[in-house]
CSV table of C-alpha atoms in Angstrom, one decimal:
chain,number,residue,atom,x,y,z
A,1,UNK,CA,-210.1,98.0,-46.2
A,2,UNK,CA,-207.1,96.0,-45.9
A,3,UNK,CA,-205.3,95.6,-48.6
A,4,UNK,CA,-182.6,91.8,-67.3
A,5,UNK,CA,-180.6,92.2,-68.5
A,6,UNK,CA,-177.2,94.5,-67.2
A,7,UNK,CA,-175.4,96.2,-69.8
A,8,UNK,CA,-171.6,95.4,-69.3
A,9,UNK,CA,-170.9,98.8,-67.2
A,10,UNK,CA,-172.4,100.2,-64.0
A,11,UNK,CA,-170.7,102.7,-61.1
A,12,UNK,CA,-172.6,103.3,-58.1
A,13,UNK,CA,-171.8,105.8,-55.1
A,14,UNK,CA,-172.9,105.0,-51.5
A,15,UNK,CA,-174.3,105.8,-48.1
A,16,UNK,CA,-173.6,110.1,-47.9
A,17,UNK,CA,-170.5,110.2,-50.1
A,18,UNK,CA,-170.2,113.9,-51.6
A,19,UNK,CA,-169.5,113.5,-55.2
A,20,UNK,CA,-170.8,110.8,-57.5
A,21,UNK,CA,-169.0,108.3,-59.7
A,22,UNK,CA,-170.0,108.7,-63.7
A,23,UNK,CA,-171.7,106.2,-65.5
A,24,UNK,CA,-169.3,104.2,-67.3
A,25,UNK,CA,-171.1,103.0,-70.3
A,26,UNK,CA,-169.3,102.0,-73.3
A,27,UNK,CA,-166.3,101.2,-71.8
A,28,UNK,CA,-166.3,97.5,-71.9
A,29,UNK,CA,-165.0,96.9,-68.5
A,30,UNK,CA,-167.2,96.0,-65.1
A,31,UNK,CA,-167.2,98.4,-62.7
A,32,UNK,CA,-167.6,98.6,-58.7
A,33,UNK,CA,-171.6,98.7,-59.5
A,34,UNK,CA,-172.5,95.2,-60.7
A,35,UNK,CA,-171.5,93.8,-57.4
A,36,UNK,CA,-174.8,95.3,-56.1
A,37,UNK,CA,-177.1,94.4,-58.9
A,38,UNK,CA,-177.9,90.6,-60.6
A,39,UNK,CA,-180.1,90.5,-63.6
A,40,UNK,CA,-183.3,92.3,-62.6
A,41,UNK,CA,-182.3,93.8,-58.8
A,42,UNK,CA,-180.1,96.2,-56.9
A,43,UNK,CA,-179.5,96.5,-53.4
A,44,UNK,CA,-177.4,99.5,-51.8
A,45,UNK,CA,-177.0,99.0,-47.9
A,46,UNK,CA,-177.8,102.2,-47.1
A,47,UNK,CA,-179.7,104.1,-43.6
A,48,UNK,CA,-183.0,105.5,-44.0
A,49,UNK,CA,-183.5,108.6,-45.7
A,50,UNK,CA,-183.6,110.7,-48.7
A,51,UNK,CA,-181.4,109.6,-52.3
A,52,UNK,CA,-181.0,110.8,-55.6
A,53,UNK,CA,-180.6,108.4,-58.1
A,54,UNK,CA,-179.0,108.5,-61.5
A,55,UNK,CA,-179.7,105.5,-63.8
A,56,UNK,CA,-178.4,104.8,-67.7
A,57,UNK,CA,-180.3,102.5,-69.6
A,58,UNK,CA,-180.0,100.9,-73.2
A,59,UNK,CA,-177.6,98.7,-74.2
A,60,UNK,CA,-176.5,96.9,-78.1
A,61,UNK,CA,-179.9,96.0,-79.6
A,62,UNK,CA,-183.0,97.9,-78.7
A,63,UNK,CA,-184.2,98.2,-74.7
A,64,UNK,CA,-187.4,99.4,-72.7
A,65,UNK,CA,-186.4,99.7,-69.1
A,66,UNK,CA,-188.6,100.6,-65.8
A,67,UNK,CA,-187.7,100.8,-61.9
A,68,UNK,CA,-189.9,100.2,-59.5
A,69,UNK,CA,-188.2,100.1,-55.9
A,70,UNK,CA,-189.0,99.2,-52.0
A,71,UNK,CA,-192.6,98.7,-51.4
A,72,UNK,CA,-193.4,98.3,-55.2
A,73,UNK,CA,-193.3,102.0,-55.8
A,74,UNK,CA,-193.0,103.1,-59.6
A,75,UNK,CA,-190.1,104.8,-59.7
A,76,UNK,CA,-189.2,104.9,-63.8
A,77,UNK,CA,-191.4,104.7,-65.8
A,78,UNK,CA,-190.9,102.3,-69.3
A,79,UNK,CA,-188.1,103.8,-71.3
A,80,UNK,CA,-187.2,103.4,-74.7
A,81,UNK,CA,-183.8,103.3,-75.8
A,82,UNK,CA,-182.3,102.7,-79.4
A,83,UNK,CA,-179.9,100.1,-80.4
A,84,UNK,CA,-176.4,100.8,-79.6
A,85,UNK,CA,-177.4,104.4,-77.1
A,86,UNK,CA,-177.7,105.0,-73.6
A,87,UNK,CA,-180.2,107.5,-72.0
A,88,UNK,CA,-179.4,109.1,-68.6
A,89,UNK,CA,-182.3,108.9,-66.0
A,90,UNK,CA,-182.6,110.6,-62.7
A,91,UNK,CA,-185.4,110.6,-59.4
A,92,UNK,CA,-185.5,111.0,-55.7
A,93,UNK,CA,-186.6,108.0,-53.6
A,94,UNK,CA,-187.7,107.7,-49.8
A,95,UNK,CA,-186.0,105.3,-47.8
A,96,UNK,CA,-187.5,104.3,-44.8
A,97,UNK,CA,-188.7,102.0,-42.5
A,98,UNK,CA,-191.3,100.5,-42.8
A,99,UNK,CA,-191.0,100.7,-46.4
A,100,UNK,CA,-194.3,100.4,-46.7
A,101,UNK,CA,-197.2,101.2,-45.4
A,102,UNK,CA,-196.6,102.7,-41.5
A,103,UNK,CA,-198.4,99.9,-39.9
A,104,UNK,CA,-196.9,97.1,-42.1
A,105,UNK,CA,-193.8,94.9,-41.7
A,106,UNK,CA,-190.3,96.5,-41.4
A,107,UNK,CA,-189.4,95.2,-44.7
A,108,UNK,CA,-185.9,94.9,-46.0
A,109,UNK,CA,-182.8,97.2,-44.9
A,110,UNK,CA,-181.5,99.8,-47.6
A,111,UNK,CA,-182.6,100.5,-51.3
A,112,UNK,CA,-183.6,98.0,-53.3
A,113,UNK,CA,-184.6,98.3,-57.0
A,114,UNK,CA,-186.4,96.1,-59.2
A,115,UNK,CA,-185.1,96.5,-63.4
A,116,UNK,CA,-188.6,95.8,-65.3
A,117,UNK,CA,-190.1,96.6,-68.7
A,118,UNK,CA,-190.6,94.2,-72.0
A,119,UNK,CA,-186.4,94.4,-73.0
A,120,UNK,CA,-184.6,95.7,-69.6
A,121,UNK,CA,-181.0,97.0,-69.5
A,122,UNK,CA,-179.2,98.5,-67.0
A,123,UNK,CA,-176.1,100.4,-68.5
A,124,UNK,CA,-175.2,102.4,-65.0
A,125,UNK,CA,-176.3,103.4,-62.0
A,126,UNK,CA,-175.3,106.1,-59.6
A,127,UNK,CA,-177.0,106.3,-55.8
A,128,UNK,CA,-176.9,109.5,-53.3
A,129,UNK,CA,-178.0,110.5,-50.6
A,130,UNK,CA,-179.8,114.6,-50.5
A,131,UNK,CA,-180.6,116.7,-47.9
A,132,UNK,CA,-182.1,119.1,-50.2
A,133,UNK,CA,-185.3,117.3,-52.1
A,134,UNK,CA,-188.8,118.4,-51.8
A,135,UNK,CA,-191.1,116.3,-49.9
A,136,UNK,CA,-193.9,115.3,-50.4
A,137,UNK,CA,-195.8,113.7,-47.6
A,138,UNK,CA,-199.2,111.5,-48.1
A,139,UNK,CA,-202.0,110.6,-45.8
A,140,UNK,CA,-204.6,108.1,-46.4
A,141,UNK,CA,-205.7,104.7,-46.7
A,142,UNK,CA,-205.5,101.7,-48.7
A,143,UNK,CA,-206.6,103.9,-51.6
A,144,UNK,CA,-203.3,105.9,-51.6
A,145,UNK,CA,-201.3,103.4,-49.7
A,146,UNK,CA,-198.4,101.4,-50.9
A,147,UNK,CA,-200.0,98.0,-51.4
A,148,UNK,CA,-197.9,95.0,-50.6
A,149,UNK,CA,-199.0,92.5,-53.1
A,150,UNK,CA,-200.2,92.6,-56.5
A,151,UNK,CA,-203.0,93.1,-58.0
A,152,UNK,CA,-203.4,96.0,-55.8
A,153,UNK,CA,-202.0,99.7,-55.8
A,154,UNK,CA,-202.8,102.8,-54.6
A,155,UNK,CA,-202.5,105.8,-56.7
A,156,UNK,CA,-199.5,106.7,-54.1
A,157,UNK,CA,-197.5,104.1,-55.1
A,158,UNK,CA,-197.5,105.5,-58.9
A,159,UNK,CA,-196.7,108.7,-57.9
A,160,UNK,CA,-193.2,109.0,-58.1
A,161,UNK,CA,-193.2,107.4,-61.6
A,162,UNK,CA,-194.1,111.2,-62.6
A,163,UNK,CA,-191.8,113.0,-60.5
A,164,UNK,CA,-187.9,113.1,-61.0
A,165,UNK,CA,-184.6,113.9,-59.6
A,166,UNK,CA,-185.9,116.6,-56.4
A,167,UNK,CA,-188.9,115.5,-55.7
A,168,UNK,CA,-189.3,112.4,-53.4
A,169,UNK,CA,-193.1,110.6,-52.2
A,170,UNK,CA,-193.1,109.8,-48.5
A,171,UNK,CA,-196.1,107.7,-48.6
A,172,UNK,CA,-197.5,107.5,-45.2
A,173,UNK,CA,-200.8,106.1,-46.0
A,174,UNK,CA,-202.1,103.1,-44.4
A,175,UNK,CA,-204.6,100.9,-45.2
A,176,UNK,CA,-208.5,100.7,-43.2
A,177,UNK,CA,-207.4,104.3,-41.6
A,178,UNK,CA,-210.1,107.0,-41.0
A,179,UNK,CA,-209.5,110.5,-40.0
A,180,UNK,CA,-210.2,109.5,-36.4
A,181,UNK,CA,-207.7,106.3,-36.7
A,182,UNK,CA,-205.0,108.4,-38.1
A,183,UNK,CA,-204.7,111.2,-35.9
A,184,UNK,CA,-205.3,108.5,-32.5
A,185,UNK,CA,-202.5,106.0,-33.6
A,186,UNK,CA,-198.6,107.3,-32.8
A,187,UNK,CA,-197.4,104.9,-35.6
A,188,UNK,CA,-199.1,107.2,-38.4
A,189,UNK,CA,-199.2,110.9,-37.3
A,190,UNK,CA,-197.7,111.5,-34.6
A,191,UNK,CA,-194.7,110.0,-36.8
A,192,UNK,CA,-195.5,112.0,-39.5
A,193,UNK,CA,-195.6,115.2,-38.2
A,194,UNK,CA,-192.2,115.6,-36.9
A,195,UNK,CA,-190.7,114.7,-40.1
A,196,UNK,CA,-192.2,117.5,-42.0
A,197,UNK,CA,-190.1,120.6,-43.0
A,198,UNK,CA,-191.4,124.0,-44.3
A,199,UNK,CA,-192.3,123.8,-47.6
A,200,UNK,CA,-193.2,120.2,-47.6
A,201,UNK,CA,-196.5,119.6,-49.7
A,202,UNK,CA,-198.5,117.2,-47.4
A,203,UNK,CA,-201.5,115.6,-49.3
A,204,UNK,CA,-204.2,114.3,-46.9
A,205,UNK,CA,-207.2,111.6,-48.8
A,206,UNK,CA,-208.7,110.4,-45.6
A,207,UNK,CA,-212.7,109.7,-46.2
A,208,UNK,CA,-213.4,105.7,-47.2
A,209,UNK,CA,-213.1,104.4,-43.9
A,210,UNK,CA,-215.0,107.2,-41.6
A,211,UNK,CA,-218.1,105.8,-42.4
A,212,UNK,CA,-219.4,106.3,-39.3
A,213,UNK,CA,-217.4,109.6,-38.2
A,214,UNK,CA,-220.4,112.7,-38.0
A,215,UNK,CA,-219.7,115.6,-39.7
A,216,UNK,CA,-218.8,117.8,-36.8
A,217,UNK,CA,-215.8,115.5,-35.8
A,218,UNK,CA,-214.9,114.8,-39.4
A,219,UNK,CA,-214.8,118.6,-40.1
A,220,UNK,CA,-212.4,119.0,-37.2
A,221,UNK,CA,-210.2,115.9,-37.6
A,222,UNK,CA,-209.1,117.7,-41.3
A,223,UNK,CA,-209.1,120.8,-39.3
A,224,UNK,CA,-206.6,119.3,-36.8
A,225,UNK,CA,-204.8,117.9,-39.8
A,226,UNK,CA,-204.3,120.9,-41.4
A,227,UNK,CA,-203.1,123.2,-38.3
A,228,UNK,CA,-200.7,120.5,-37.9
A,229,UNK,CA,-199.1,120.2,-40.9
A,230,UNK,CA,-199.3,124.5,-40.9
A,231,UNK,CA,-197.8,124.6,-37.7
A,232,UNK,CA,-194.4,122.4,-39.1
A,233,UNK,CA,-194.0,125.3,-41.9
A,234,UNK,CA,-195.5,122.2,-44.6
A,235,UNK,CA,-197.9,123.2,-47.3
A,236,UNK,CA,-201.6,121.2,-46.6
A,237,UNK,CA,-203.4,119.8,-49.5
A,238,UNK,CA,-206.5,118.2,-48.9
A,239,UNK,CA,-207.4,116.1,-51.8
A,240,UNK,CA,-211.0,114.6,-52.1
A,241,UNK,CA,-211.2,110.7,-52.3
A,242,UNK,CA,-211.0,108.7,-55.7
A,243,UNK,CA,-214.8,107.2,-56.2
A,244,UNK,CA,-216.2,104.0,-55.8
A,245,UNK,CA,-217.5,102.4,-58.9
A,246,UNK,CA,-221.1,102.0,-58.4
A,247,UNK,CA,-223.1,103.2,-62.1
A,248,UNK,CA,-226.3,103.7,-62.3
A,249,UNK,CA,-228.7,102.4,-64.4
A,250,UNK,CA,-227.9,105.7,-66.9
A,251,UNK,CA,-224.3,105.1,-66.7
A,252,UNK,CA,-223.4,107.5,-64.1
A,253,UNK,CA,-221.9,107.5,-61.1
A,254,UNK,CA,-224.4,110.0,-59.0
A,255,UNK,CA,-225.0,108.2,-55.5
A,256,UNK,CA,-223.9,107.5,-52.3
A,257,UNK,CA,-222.0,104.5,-52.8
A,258,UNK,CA,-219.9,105.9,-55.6
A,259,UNK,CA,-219.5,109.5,-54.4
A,260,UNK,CA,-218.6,108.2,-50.4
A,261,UNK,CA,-221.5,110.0,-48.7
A,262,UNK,CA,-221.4,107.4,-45.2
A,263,UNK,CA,-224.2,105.6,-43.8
A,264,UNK,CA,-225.0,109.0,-41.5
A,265,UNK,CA,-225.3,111.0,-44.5
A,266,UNK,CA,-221.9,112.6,-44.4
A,267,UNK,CA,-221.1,113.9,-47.9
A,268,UNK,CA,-217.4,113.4,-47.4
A,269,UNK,CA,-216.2,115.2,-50.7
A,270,UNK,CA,-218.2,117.7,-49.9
A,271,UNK,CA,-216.9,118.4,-46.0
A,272,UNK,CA,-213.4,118.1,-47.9
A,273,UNK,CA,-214.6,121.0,-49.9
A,274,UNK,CA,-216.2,123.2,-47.4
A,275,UNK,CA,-212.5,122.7,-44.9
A,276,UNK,CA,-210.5,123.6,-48.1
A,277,UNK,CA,-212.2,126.9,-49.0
A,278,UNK,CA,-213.2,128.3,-45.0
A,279,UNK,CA,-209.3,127.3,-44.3
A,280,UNK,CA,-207.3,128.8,-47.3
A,281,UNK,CA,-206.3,125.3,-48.3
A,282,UNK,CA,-205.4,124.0,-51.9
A,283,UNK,CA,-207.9,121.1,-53.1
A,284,UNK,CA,-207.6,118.6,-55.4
A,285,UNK,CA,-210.9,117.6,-56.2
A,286,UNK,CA,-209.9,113.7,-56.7
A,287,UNK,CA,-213.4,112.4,-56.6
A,288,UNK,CA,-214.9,114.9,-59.7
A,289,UNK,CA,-212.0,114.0,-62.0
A,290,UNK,CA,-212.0,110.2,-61.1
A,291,UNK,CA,-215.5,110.6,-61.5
A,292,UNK,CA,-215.1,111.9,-64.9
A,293,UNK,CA,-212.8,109.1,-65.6
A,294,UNK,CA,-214.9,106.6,-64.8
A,295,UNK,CA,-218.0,107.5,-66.1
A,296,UNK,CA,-216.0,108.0,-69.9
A,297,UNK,CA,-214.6,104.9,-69.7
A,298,UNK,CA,-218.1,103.7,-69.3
A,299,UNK,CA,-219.3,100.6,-66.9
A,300,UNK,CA,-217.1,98.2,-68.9
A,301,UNK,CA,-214.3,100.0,-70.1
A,302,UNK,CA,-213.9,100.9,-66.6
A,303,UNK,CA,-213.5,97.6,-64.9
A,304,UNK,CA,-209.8,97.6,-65.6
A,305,UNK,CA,-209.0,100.2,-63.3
A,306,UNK,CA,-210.3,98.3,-60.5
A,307,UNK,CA,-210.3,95.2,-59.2
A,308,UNK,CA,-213.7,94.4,-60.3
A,309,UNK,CA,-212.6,91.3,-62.5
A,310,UNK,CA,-210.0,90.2,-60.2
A,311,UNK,CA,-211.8,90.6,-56.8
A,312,UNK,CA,-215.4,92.0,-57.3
A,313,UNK,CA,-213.6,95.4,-55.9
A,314,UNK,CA,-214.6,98.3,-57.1
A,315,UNK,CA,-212.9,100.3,-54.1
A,316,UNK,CA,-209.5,99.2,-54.9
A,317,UNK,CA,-207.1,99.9,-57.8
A,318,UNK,CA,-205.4,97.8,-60.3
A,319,UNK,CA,-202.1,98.8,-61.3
A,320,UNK,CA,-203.2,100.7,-64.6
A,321,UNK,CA,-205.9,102.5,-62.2
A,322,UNK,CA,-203.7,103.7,-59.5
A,323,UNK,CA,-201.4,104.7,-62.4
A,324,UNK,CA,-203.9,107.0,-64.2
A,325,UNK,CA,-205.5,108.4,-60.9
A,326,UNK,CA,-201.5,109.3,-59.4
A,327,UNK,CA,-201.6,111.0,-63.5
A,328,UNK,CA,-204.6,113.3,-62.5
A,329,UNK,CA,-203.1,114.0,-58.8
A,330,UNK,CA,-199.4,115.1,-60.9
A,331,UNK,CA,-201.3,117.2,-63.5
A,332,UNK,CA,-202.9,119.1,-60.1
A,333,UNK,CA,-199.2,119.5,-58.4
A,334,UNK,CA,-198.5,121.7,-61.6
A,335,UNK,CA,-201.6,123.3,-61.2
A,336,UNK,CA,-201.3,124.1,-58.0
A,337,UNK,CA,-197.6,125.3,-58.4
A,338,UNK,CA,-196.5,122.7,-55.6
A,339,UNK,CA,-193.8,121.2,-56.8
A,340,UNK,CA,-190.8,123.0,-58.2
A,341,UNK,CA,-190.8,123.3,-61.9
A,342,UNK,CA,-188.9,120.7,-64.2
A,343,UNK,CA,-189.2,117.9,-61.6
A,344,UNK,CA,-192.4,116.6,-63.1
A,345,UNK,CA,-192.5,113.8,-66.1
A,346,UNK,CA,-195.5,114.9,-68.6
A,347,UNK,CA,-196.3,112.5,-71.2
């Protein structure tokens, strides 16, 4: 599976400076920040890592302002912002390279951020790098993945729309990847596991692509995956994949297609299950609540998170299904107490 307007003040800090420069709204005069952003883009030229950035939006008459940034990651979500006031806005974002998926093109050097949303303005902006934000790490596949071109997304790539200043997504999922393909290729984990640091959350949804994996060597691939991420000090969550949707002729969802059972009888969710409760591992069942989701929605209403219109996919996320799947995967963070409190967006 392969696959503006600026308000008239800005002040941006760079590279690992130690203090930040305030926002300068109101003050009628440019500052050193436009010079890195035109109407709807900023660029900072800064090295790979971790950054915290501090954004002010609104402007004279009435503005809705988003961010999405490198790989077409969801970074702020729309935000509403009377005429005439200016609301402060702050999240952690993952620099690195590739930007995108592991196995992708390098992509371009340093931040870049995209201003979106139906009346965008950009009042200030502040960038910074941290040493000290939460992780969290994602394995998986073209599900998860940060998608290079529209109309797809994985529910990775709206992840950090729900997250803010703290909390950054490494998303380290890569499209047409098994559990066997991930652990065998250097460019996925063997690159991943260094990087993580006690603590880390590190969300593994690896299941569409084993389709011919057995049961004994899927069982110990998230076994392996686990110890690994155990033996860095991270935190392992193994998260059941997102269904495929296939309805029945009674509107649900109950077969092999849909609920990723593989052509050897594998019952993938299931295995996912089984690992999570013999190892002591938190779960987020992924495939019951999309399930849920999809079968609500019903066999129409449902074609929108998908790209069944679009593609005849219904493996693959739209933008509005990615979003509402990375919505049930952030309500299960809180659950599951694995992110700090106050450095999720409810709502």
């Amino acid at each position: 599976m392969r696959r503006f307007s600026i308000a008239v003040a800005a002040a941006v800090t760079l590279g690992v400076a130690s203090s930040s420069v305030p926002a300068q709204a109101h003050t009628g005069r440019p500052s050193p920040g436009l010079a890195h952003c035109t109407a709807d883009t900023c660029h900072f030229d800064v090295p790979p890592g971790t950054y915290d950035v501090r954004v002010v939006v609104g402007g004279e008459t009435a503005s809705a302002t988003s961010i999405s940034g490198e790989s077409r990651r969801s970074l702020l979500p729309e935000t509403a912002a009377p005429a005439g006031e200016r609301i402060t806005r702050s999240f952690t974002v993952n620099v690195r390279a590739p930007e995108g998926e592991p196995t992708g093109p390098e992509g371009t050097p340093g931040l870049d951020l995209r201003i979106g949303g139906t009346a965008p303005a950009l009042a200030g902006i502040e960038v910074k790098r941290t040493h000290h934000a939460r992780q969290i790490f994602l394995v998986g596949d073209s599900t998860v993945c940060d998608q290079p071109g529209d109309p797809y997304s994985g529910w990775g790539q709206q992840l950090p729309q729900y997250l803010r200043k703290g909390v950054s997504v490494a998303n380290y999922a890569d499209s047409g990847e098994s559990t066997v393909t991930y652990l065998g290729n250097p460019q996925l984990w063997a690159t991943v596991r260094p990087l993580i640091r006690p603590g880390d959350p590190v969300l593994v949804q690896l299941a569409h692509n084993d389709k011919t994996t057995d049961e004994a060597t899927y069982r110990a691939n998230l076994e392996a995956l686990v110890a690994g991420v155990r033996e860095r000090g991270g935190q392992p969550v193994l998260v059941t994949p997102i269904v495929r949707r296939w309805f029945n002729t009674d509107g649900t969802l109950n077969n092999g297609t849909a609920l990723l059972v593989n052509g050897l009888g594998v019952d993938h969710p299931a295995v996912i299950r089984s690992v999570a409760a013999a190892r002591d591992v938190p779960l987020i069942d992924l495939t019951a609540k999309s399930k849920a989701l999809v079968e609500s929605l019903g066999v129409e209403g449902s074609k929108a998170l998908y790209l069944t219109n679009e593609a005849r996919d219904n493996t693959h996320t739209s933008v509005r299904g990615a979003t509402a799947y990375a919505g049930l995967v952030r309500d299960e963070l809180v659950t599951l107490h694995l992110v700090p409190k106050g450095t999720v967006r409810v709502g």
